[in-house]
Amino acid sequence: MAGAIIENMSTRKLCIVGGILLAFQVIAFLVGGLIAPSPTTAVPYMSVKCIDVRKNHHKTKWLMPWGPNHCDKLKDFDEAVSRQIEANDIVFAVHVPLPSKEMSPWFQFMLFIMQLDIAFKMDNDLKENAEITLDVSLAYRDDKFDDWKEIAHAVEIRKLKCTFGSPKTLDSEGRHYDCDFLPFMEIGSVAHKYYLINIRLPVNERKGINVGIGEIKDIRLVGIHQNGGFTKVWFAMKTFLTPSILIIMVWYWRRITLMTRAPVLLEKVIFALGISMTFINIPVEWFSIGFDWTWMLLFGDIRQGIFYAMLLSFWIIFCGEHMMDQNERNRLSGYWKQVGPIAVGSFCLFIFDMCERGVQLKNPFYSIWTTEVGTELAMAFIIVAGICLCLYFLFLCFMVFQVFRNISGKQSSLPAMSKARRLHYEGLIFRFKFLMLITLACAAMTVIFFIVSQVTEGHWKWGDITIQVNSAFFTGIYGMWNLYVFALMFLYAPSHKNYGEDQSNGDLGVNSGEELQLTTTITHVDGPTEVYKLARKEAQE
């Protein structure tokens, strides 16, 4: 009777906790959908064609497209021909942001893509597999009257992928090619108010530089940065969730240390998952408001990679530790076949990220996709990571199938137990199935919201209410995985409730007064756990 009351109370508490977590999950989605603006903003920029007058002893090498010290501008290239201005003396200048506006550290990052307006001309046709060489410079200043200070300078090569929808005849001269966007620049912080980009297209016919690239009319840039309003909501979420996970982690580990045995593998993995979640949550981004930390994007990728690797490893070990007939458990070495693909895939993605964003710390104009060797290397890393993900998925599906098959077989042994023990194990099996269902729901919601955020316009409107879908995706999914880790540590913290001797009689050799817990691992200083004893006894029979 006492056992039934305890289990009923436990189930009731589980339902209450589940309701509270569901409420917080809804709030996480609503915060992004109703309070936060769109995560990012795209701003188009049209470059201004300036004449490089440094040969005339100009004081500065930076050419401004507008303002009191604007450059000597060209309307078009026909004017350059009439004024006998060579291509090497033309600079495409772009000021970021647009006039009368300022950039802000709340924007977090800047990503630029380039589009070339290339016109068809019979005597200057665009060659197949043409490459364009860009001599680019980036500068900043925080006052409109300060001198520009250089951030980076590089000479980059980009492949042109263009198509022409009309016959290449005299009647088609002047029509533009349809060219793909080109990766141009990415910086991991927006620490200054004003930025200036100068782009030169040096021509050297002897070396074949910028020859056969067609007649370039204009250069357009699209700048993408994070919205300041979304950044504030994001920082607020991280600041709120950090102490929440820390508190449950301290409580969880304290419950483990109060046990008379050493922590078992599943408990260690859950604690490690909590540490990795805390590593993501800690709002170090607050420092990026006052410091020019260009490595924040790379740091964020590393933090996410560690969490996802721990999450995938947890799912494997969680299933393995619930295989009641498996002899090799409670040892990480017993899962090397399953965890190995996770380690290899994570390492490949880390190397890929270092080759891309790692190099961009020194050269923001660099892109691994701009060369054949870089593209092949990047694709190799991605393919290897994809193969490892597929192997992992197959391993996980097989293990989940085995666990459910074993649980179904063991349920036939429950009627032989005392009522208290039977209710306890029924609750244990219920919690396992409940967690597997929650895991499946979390994974499904992540995929669904990702797809929805890609195919929708970014917001939905119902009357006067506007819901930002992309913001809801980011805040909702982020909050969901935090709640998932929170629920794990709450449900799988060791229980210190004891069952008396009268409730143990008739059981399968369980010692009276033995501590009960939700984990099912084999060995600790007090001997095997009850679920494993149950499984091994039935297997021997």
PDB file of C-alpha atoms in Angstrom, residues 36 42 44 80 88-89 92 95 134 156 168 191 307 356 363 408 423 472 527 538 541:
ATOM      1  CA  ALA A  36      11.716  39.543 -30.676  1.00  0.00           C
ATOM      2  CA  ALA A  42      19.593  42.164 -45.189  1.00  0.00           C
ATOM      3  CA  PRO A  44      21.469  46.088 -50.252  1.00  0.00           C
ATOM      4  CA  ALA A  80      35.704  56.535 -68.069  1.00  0.00           C
ATOM      5  CA  ASN A  88      43.249  50.083 -62.782  1.00  0.00           C
ATOM      6  CA  ASP A  89      42.343  53.624 -61.689  1.00  0.00           C
ATOM      7  CA  PHE A  92      34.326  50.513 -56.246  1.00  0.00           C
ATOM      8  CA  HIS A  95      30.088  52.735 -47.117  1.00  0.00           C
ATOM      9  CA  LEU A 134      39.482  41.326 -56.314  1.00  0.00           C
ATOM     10  CA  GLU A 156      40.953  37.247 -53.527  1.00  0.00           C
ATOM     11  CA  LYS A 168      25.004  35.922 -78.293  1.00  0.00           C
ATOM     12  CA  ALA A 191      32.446  46.988 -32.778  1.00  0.00           C
ATOM     13  CA  PHE A 307      26.655  20.037 -26.960  1.00  0.00           C
ATOM     14  CA  GLU A 356      36.555  28.564 -42.843  1.00  0.00           C
ATOM     15  CA  ASN A 363      41.278  37.494 -43.461  1.00  0.00           C
ATOM     16  CA  SER A 408       8.276  -5.966 -23.570  1.00  0.00           C
ATOM     17  CA  LEU A 423       4.520  -0.484  -9.291  1.00  0.00           C
ATOM     18  CA  ALA A 472      10.261  31.737 -32.618  1.00  0.00           C
ATOM     19  CA  GLY A 527      26.203  -4.326  -5.910  1.00  0.00           C
ATOM     20  CA  GLU A 538      15.034 -14.192 -15.797  1.00  0.00           C
ATOM     21  CA  GLU A 541      15.809 -19.177 -15.945  1.00  0.00           C
TER      22      GLU A 541
END
